[in-house]
mmCIF file of C-alpha atoms in Angstrom:
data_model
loop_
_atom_site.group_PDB
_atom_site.id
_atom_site.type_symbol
_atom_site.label_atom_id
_atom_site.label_comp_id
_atom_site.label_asym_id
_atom_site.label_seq_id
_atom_site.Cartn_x
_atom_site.Cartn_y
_atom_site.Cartn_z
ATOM 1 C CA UNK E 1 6.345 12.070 3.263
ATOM 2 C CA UNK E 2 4.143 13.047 0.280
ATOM 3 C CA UNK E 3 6.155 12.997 -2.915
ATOM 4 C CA UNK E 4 5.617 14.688 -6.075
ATOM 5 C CA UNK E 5 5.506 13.297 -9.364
ATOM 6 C CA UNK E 6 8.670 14.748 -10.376
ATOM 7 C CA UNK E 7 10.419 13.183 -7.189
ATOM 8 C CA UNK E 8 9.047 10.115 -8.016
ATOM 9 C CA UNK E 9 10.451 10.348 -11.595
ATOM 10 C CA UNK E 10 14.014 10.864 -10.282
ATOM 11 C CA UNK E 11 13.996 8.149 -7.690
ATOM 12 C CA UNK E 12 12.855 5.471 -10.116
ATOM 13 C CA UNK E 13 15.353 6.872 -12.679
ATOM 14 C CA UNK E 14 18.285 6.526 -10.017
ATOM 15 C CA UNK E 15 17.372 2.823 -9.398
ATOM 16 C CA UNK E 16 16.704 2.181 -12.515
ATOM 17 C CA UNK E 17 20.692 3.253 -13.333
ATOM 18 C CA UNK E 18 21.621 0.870 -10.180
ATOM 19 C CA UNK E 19 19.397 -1.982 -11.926
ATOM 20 C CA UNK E 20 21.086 -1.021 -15.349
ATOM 21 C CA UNK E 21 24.176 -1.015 -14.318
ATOM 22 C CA UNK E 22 23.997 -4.040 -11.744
ATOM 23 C CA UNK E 23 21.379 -6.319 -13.506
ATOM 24 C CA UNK E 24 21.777 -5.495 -17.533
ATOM 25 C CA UNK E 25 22.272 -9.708 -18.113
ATOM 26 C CA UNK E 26 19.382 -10.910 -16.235
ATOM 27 C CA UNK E 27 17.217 -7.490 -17.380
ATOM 28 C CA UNK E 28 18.488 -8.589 -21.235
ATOM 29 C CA UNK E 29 16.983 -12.660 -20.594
ATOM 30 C CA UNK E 30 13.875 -10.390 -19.764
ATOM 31 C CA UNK E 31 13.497 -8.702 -23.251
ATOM 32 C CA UNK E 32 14.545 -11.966 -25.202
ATOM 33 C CA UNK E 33 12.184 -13.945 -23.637
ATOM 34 C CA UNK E 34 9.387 -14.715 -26.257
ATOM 35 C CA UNK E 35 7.023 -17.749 -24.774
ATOM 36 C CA UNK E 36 3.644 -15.687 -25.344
ATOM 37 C CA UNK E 37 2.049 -17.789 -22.077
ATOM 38 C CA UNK E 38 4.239 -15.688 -19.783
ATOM 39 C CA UNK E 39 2.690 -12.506 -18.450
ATOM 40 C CA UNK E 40 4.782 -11.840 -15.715
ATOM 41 C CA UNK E 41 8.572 -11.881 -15.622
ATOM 42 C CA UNK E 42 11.012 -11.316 -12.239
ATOM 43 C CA UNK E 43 13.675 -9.591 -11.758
ATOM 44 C CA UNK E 44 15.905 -11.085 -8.721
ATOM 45 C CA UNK E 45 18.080 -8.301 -7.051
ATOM 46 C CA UNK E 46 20.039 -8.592 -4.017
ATOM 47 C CA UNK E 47 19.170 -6.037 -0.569
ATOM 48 C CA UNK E 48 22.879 -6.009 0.270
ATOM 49 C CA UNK E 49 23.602 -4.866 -3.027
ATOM 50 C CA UNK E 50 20.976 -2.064 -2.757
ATOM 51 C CA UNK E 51 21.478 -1.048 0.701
ATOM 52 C CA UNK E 52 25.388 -0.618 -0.530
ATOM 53 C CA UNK E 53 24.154 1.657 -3.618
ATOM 54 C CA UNK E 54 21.628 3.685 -2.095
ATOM 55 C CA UNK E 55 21.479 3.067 2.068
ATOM 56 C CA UNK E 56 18.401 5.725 3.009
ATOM 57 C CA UNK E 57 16.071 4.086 0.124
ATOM 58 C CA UNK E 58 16.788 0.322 1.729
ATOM 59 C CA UNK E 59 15.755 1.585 5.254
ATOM 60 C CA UNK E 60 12.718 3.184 3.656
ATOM 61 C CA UNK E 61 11.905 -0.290 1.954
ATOM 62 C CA UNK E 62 12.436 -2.077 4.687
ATOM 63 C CA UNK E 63 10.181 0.289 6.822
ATOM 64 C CA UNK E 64 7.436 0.490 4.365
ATOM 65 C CA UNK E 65 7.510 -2.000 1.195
ATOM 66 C CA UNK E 66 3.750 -1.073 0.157
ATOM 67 C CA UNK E 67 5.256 2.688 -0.483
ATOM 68 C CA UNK E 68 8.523 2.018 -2.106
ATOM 69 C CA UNK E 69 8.329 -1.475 -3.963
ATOM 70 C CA UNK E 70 6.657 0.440 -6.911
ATOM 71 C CA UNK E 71 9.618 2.541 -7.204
ATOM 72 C CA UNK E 72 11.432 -0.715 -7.733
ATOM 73 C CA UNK E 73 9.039 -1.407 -10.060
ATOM 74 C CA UNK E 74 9.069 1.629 -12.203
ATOM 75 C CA UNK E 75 12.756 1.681 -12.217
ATOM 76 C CA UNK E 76 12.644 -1.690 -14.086
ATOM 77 C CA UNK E 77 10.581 -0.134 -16.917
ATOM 78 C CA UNK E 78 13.294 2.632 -17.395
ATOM 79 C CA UNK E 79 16.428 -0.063 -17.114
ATOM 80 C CA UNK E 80 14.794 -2.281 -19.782
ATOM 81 C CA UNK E 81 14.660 0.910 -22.341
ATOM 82 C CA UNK E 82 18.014 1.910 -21.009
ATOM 83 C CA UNK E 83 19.149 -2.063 -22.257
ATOM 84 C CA UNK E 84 17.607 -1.465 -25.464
ATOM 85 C CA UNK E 85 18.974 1.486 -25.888
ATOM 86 C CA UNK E 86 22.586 0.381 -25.512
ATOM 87 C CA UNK E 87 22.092 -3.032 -27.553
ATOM 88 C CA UNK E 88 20.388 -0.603 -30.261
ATOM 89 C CA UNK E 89 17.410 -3.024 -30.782
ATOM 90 C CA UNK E 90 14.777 -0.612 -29.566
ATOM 91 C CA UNK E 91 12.695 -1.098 -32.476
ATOM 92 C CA UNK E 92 12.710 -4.626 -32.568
ATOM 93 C CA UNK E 93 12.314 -5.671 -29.397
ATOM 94 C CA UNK E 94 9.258 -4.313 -26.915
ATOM 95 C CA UNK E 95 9.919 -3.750 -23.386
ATOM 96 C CA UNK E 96 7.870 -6.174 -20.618
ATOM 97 C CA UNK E 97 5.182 -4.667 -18.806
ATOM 98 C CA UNK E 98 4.450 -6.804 -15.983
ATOM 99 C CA UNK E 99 8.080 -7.175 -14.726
ATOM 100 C CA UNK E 100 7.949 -7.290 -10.684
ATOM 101 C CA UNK E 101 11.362 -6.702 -8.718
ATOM 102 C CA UNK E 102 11.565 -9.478 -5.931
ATOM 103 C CA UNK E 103 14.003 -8.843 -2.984
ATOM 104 C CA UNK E 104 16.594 -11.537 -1.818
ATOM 105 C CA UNK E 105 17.862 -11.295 1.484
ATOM 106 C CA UNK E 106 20.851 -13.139 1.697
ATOM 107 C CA UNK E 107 23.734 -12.058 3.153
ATOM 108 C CA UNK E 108 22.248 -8.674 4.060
ATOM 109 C CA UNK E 109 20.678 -7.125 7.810
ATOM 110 C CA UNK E 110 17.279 -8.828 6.993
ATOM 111 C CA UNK E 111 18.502 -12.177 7.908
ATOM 112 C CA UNK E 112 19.171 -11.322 11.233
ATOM 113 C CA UNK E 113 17.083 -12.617 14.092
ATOM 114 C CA UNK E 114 15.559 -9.512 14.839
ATOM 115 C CA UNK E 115 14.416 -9.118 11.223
ATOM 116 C CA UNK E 116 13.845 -12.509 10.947
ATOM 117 C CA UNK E 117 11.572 -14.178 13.146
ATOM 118 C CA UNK E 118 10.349 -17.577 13.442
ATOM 119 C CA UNK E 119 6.441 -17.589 13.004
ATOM 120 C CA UNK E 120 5.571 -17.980 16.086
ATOM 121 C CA UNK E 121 7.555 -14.827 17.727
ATOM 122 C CA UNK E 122 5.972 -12.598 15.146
ATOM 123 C CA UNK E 123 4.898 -9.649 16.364
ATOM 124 C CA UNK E 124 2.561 -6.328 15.875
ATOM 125 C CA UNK E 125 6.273 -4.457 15.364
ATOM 126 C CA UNK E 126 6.751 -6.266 12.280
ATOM 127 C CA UNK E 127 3.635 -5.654 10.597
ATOM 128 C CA UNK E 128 3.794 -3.984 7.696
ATOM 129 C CA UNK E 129 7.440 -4.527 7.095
ATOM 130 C CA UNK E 130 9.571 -6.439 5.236
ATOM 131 C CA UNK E 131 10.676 -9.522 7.049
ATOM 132 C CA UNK E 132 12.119 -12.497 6.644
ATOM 133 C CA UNK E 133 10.543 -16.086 7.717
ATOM 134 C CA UNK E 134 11.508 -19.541 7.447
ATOM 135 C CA UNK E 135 8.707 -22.176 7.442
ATOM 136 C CA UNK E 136 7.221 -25.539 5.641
ATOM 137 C CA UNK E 137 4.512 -25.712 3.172
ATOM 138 C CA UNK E 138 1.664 -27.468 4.562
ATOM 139 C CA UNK E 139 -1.067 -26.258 2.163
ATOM 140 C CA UNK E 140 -1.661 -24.970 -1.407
ATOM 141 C CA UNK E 141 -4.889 -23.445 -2.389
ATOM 142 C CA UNK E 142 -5.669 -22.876 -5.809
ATOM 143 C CA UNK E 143 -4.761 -20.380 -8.451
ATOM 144 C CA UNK E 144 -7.553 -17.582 -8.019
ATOM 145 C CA UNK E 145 -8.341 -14.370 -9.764
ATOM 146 C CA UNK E 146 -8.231 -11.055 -7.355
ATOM 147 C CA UNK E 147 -8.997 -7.415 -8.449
ATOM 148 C CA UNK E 148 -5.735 -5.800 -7.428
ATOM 149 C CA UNK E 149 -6.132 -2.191 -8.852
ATOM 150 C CA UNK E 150 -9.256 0.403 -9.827
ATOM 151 C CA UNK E 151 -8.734 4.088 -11.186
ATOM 152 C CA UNK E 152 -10.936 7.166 -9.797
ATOM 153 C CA UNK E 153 -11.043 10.678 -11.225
ATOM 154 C CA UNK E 154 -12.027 13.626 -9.454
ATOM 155 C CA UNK E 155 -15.301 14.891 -10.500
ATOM 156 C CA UNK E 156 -13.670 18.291 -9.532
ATOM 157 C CA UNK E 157 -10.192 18.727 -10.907
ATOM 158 C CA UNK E 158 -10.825 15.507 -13.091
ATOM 159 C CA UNK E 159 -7.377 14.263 -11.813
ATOM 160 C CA UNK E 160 -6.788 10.672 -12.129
ATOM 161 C CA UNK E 161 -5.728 8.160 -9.408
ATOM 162 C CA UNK E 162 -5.415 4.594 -8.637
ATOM 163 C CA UNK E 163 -6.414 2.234 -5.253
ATOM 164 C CA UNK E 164 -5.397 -0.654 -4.746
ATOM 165 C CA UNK E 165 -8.086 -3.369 -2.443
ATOM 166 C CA UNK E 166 -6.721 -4.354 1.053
ATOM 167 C CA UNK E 167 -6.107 -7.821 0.551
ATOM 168 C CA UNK E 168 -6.188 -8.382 4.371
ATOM 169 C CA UNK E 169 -9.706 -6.565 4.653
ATOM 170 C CA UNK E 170 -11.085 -9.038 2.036
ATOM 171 C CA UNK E 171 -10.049 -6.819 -0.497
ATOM 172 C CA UNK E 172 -11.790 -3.587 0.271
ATOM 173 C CA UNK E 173 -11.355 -0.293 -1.106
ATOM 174 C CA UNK E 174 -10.754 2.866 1.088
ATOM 175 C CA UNK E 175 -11.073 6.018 -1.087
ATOM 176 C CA UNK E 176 -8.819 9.027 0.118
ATOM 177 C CA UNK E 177 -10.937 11.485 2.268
ATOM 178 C CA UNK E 178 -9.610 14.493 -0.021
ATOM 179 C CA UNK E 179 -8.569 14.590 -3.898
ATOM 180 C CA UNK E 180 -4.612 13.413 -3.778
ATOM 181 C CA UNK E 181 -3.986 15.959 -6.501
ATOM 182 C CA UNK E 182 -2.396 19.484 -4.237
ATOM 183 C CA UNK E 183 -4.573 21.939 -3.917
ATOM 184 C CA UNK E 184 -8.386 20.480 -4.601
ATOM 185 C CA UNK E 185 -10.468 19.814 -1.766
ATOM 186 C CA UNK E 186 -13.395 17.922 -3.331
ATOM 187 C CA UNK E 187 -13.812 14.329 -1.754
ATOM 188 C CA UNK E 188 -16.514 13.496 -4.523
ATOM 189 C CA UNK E 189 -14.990 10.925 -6.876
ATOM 190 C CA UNK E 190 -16.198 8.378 -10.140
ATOM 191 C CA UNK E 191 -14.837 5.225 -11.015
ATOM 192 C CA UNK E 192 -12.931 5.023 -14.576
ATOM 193 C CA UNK E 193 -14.787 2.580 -16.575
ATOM 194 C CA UNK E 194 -12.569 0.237 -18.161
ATOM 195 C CA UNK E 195 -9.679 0.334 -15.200
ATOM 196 C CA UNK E 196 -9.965 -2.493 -12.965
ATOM 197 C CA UNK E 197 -6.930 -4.616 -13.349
ATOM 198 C CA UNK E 198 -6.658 -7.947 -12.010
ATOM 199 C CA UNK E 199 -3.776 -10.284 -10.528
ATOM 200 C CA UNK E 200 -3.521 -14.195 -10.451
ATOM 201 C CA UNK E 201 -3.283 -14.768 -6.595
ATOM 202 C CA UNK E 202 -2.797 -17.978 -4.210
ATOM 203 C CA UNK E 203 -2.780 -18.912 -0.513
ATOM 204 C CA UNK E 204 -0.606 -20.982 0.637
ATOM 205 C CA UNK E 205 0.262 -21.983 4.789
ATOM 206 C CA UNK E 206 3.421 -22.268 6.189
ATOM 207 C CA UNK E 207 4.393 -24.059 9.648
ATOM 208 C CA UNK E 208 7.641 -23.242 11.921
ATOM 209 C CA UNK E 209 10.257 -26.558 11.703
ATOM 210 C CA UNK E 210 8.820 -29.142 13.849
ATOM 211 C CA UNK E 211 12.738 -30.058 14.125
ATOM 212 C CA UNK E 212 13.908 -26.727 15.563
ATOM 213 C CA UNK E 213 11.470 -26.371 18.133
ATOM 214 C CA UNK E 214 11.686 -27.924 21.648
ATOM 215 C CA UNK E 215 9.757 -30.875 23.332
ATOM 216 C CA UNK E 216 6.234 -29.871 23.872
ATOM 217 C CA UNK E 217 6.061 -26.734 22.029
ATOM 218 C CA UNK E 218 3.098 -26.588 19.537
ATOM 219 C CA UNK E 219 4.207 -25.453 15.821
ATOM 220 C CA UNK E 220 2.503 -22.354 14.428
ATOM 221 C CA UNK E 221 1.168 -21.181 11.022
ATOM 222 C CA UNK E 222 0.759 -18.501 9.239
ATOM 223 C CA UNK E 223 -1.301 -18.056 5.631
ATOM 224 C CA UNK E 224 0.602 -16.417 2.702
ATOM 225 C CA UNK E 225 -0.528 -15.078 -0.705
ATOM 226 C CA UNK E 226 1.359 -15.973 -3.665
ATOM 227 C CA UNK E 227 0.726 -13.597 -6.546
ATOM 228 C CA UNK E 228 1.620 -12.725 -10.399
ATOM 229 C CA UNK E 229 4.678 -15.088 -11.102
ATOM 230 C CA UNK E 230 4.683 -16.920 -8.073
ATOM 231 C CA UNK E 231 1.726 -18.556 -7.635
ATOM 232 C CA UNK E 232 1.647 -22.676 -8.438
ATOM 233 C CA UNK E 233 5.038 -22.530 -8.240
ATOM 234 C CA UNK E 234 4.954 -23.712 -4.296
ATOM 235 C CA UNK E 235 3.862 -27.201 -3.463
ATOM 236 C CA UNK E 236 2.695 -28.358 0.310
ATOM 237 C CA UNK E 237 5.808 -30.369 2.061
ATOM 238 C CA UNK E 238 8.551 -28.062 0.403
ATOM 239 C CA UNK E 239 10.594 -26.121 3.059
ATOM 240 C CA UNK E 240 10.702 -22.628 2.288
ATOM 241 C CA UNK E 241 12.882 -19.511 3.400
ATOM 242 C CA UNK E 242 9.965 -16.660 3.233
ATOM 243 C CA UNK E 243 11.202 -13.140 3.071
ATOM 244 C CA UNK E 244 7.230 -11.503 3.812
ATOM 245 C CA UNK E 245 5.489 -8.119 2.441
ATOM 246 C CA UNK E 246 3.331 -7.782 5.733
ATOM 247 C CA UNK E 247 1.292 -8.610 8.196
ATOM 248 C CA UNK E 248 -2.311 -7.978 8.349
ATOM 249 C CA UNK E 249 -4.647 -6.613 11.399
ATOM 250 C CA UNK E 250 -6.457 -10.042 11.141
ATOM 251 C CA UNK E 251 -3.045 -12.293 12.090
ATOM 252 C CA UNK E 252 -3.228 -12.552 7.833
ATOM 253 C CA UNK E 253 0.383 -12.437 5.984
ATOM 254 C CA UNK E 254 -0.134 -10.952 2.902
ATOM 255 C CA UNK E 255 3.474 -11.966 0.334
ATOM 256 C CA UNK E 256 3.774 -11.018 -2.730
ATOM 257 C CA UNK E 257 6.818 -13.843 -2.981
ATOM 258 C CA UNK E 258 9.375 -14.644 -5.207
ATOM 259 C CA UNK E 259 11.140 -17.695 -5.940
ATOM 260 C CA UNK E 260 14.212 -18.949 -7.017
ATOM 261 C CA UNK E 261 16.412 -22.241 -6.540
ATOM 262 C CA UNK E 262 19.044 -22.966 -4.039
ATOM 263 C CA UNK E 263 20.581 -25.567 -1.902
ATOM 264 C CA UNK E 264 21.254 -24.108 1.290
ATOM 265 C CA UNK E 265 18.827 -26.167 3.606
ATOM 266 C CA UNK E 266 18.050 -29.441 1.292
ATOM 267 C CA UNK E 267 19.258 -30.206 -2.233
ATOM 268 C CA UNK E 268 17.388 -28.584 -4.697
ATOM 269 C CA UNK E 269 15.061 -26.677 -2.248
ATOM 270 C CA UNK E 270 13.256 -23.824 -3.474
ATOM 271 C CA UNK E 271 13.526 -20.365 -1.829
ATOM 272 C CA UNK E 272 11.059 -17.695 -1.692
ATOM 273 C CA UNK E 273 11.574 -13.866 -0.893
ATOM 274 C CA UNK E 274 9.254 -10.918 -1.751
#
């Protein structure tokens, strides 16, 4: 359902009070972190923990992360202000830009078998969706560059817009068949000089557990993309629990993944949700 900006507004201000209020210490490493050759800082939160605060917006991101992960994302940007605000060093310290919300599943319905599929029972109902998946690293492409987001303007209403490429249709760009903005019908649009942002991107391949499957059976892969903070921090052999964006048309996963360290399969292993 089509949401205007003023909806928008409100939900990212409500999860940006959950983030505040749930995430102030990790949000407050953010601010204070000052190594000028990081661009891109995450910001670990737990599904159970959101699903408890706010139920019908963790269905909706389970249903359809490309939609609602931005909402995530713009309620970070409030909660850092908010944690300024309250340590009263607003005008010392500048709020992060490029802070992405990744999504770990433990302990909440997305580990279940249904949700969580090994890669070879993955299926056209999970595309799209936010899943989880369990797999070792058996390649690790290098760190590329990938335009990730242009800005149009209506030659019209001269409203304003961003697209974002399909990654899984080698990164093509599908302009809307009418202006977005309520009320225009023109379909005749410019590009914004100047707007094209890119994103750091990898590809990686993961393989179901040799170990877990039985005699005979053939292990499958899948290809992931790594992007922002995540990518080169993956190496081939490294068992990883995936929790994945979605699944392209082409049999493509496209991830954006996050990492952090835990010890649940192997000592030290290193885990990776979106």
């Amino acid at each position: 359902m089509f949401l205007s900006e003023e909806d928008e507004s409100a939900a990212a201000q409500k999860l940006a009070g959950f983030l505040f209020d749930s995430y102030a210490d990790d949000i407050h490493r953010i601010l204070l972190d000052d190594d000028p050759s990081k661009l891109h800082f995450p910001l670990v939160i737990e599904f159970a923990e959101l699903m408890e605060f706010d139920p019908k917006f963790a269905g909706k991101l389970y249903l359809d992360p490309h939609k609602y992960l931005p909402f995530l994302k713009d309620a970070a940007q409030w909660a850092q202000d908010k944690v300024l605000k309250k340590l009263g060093n607003s005008k010392t310290t500048e709020t992060k830009k490029s802070v992405h919300v990744r999504i770990d599943v433990i302990g909440s319905p997305l580990e279940s078998p249904e949700v969580s599929p090994s890669i070879g029972k993955v299926r056209v109902k999970h595309m799209r969706k936010l899943i989880a998946l369990k797999g070792t690293v058996i390649r690790s492409g290098g760190v590329k560059m990938i335009e990730y987001e242009r800005c149009y303007m209506c030659r019209k209403c001269k409203h304003s817009f961003e697209v974002y490429p399909e990654l899984e249709a080698r990164n093509r760009i599908n302009l809307p068949p009418l202006c977005p903005k309520g009320g225009c019908t023109s379909a005749s649009f410019q590009f914004v000089e100047g707007s094209t942002i890119c994103h750091d991107y990898q590809e990686i391949k993961i393989q179901e557990n040799v170990q877990l499957l039985g005699i005979g059976s053939i292990p499958r892969s899948m290809p992931v993309i790594l992007m922002d903070d995540l990518v080169d921090s993956i190496k081939a052999g490294g068992k990883q629990p995936l929790c994945d964006l979605s699944i392209g048309s082409c049999g493509t996963t496209i991830g954006i993944i996050l990492s952090s360290m835990s010890s649940v399969l192997i000592l030290h292993i290193r885990q990776v949700y979106v």
